[in-house]
mmCIF file of C-alpha atoms in Angstrom:
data_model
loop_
_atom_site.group_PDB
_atom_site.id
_atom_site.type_symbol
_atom_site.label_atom_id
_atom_site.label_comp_id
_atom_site.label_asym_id
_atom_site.label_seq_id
_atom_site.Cartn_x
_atom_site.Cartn_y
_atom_site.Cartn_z
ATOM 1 C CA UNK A 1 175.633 24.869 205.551
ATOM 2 C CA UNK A 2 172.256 23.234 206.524
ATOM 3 C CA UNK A 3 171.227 19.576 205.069
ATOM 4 C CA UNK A 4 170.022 19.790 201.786
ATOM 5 C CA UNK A 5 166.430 18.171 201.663
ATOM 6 C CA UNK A 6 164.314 17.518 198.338
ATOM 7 C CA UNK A 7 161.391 19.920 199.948
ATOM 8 C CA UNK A 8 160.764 22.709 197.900
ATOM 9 C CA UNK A 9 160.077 26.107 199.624
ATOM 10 C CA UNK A 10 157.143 27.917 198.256
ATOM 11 C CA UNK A 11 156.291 31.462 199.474
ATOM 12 C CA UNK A 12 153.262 33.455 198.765
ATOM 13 C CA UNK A 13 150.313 31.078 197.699
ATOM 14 C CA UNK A 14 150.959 27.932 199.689
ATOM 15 C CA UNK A 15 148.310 26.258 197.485
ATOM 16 C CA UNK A 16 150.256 25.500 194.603
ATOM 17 C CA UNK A 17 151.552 22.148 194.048
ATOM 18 C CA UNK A 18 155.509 21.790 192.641
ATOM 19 C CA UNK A 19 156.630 18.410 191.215
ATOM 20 C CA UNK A 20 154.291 15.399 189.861
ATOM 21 C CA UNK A 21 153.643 13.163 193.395
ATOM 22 C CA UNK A 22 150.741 11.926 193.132
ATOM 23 C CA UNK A 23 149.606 12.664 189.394
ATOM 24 C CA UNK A 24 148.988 8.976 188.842
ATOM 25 C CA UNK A 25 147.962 6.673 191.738
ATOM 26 C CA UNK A 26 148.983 3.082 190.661
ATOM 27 C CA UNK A 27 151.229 0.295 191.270
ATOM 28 C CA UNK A 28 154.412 0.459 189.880
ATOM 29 C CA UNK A 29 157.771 2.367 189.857
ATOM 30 C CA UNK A 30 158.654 5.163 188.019
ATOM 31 C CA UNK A 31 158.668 9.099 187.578
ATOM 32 C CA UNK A 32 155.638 11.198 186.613
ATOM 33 C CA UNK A 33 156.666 13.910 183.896
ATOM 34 C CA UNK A 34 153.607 15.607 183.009
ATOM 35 C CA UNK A 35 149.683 15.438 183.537
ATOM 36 C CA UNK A 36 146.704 17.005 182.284
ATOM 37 C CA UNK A 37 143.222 17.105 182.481
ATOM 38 C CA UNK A 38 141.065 18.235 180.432
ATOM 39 C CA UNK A 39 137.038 19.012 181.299
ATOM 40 C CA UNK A 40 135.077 18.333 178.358
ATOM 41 C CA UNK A 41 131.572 17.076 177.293
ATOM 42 C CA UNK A 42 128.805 16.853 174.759
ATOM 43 C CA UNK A 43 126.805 20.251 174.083
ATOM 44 C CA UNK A 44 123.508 21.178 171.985
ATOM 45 C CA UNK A 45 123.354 24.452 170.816
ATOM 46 C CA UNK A 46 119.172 25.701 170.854
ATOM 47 C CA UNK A 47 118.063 28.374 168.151
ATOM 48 C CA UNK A 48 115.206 30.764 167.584
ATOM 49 C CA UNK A 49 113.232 31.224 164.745
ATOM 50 C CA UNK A 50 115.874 33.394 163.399
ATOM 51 C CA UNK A 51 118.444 31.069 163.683
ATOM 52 C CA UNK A 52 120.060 32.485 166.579
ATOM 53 C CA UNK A 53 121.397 30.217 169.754
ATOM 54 C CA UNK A 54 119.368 31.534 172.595
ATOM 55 C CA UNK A 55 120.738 28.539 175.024
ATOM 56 C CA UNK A 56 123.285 26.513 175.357
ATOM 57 C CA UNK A 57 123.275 22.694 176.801
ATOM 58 C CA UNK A 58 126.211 20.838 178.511
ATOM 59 C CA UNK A 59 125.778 17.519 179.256
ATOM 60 C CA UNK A 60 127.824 14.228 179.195
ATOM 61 C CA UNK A 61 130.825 15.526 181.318
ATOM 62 C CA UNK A 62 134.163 13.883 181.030
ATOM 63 C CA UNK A 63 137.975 14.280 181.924
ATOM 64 C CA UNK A 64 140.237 13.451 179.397
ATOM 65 C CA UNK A 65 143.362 12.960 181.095
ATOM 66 C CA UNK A 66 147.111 12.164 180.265
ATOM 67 C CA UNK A 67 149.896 11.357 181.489
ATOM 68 C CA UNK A 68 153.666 10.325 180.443
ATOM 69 C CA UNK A 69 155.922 8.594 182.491
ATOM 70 C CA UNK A 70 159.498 7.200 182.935
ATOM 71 C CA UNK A 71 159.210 3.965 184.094
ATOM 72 C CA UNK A 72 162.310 1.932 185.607
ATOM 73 C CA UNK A 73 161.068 -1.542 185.426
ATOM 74 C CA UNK A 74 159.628 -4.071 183.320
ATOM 75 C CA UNK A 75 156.307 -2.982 181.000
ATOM 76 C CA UNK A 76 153.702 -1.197 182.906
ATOM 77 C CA UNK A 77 150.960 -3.765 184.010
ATOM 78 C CA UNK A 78 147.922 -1.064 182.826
ATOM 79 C CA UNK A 79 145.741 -2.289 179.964
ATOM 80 C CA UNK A 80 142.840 -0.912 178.200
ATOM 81 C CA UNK A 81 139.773 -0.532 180.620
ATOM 82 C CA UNK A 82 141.551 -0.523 183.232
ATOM 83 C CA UNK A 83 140.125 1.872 186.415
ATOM 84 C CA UNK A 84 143.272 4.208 187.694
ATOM 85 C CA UNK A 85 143.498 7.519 189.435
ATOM 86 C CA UNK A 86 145.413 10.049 187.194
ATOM 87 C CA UNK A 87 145.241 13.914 188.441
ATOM 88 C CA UNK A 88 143.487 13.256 191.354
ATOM 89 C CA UNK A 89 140.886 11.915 189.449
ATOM 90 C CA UNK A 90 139.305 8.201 190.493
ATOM 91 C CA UNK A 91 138.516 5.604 187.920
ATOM 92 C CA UNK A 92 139.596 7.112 184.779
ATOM 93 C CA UNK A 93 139.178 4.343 182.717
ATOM 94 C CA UNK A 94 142.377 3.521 180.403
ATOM 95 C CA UNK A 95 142.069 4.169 176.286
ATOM 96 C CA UNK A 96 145.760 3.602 175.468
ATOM 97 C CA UNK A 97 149.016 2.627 176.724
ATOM 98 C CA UNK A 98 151.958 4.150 174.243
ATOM 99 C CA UNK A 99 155.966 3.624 174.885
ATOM 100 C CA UNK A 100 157.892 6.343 173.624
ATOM 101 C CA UNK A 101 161.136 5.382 174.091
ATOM 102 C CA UNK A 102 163.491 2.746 176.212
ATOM 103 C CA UNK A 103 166.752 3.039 176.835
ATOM 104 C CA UNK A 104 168.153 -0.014 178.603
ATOM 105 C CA UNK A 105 165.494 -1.230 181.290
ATOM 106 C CA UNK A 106 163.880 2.314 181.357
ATOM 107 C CA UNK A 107 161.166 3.313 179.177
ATOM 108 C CA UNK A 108 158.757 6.008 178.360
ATOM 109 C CA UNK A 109 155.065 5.654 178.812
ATOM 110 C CA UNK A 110 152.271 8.039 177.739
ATOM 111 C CA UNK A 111 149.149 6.835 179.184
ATOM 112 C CA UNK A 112 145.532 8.640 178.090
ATOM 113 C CA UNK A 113 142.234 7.822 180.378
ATOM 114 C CA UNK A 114 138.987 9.777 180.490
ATOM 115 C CA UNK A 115 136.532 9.556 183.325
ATOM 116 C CA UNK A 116 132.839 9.612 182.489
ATOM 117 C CA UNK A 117 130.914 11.686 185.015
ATOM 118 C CA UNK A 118 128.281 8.922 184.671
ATOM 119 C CA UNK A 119 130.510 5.875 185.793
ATOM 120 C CA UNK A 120 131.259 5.212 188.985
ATOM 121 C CA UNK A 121 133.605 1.951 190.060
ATOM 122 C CA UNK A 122 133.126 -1.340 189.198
ATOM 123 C CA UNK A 123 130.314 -3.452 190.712
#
């Protein structure tokens, strides 16, 4: 038998990403469970004379993303306002910070973000 290695083989679309590296890009240790993103916005719906929308405006773009993790140390140092990188999106900034659970010195974070298409980085 052949090493065993923590790759996983993927066949067909190579494309497709397995596992949660690199859902959240911060300091810290711990294990990504899930992550989402979530394109939304503001929108004005235009009408004719009859009532009926004839156009439709999307504007105000945003990600609201999320993500829970199992962290093995001490309290995650992320606070509201914060800039991170969630989903491969940069400087989402933080909303809230909520521990599920903690067992021992391991607990359970879900973190929420959005990134406004208008902000960039701090100055």
């Amino acid at each position: 038998m052949g090493a065993s290695t923590n790759n996983p083989v993927i066949r067909g679309d190579s494309s497709v990403l397995w596992g949660a590296n690199g859902v959240y890009n911060g300091t810290g240790s711990g294990i990504v469970q899930t992550g989402s993103d979530e394109l939304t916005g503001e929108k004005m719906e235009v009408q004719d004379e009859l009532g009926q929308t004839v156009a439709v405006i999307f504007f105000d773009d945003k990600h609201n993303l999320e993500f829970e993790a199992i962290i093995k140390t001490s309290a995650p140092t992320i606070a509201r306002g914060d800039g991170i990188t969630i989903c491969g999106v940069a400087y989402a900034l933080v909303e809230s910070v909520t521990k599920l659970w903690e067992n021992k010195n391991v607990q359970k974070y879900r973190v929420k973000a959005t990134k406004y298409s208008a902000i960039a980085s701090t100055p």
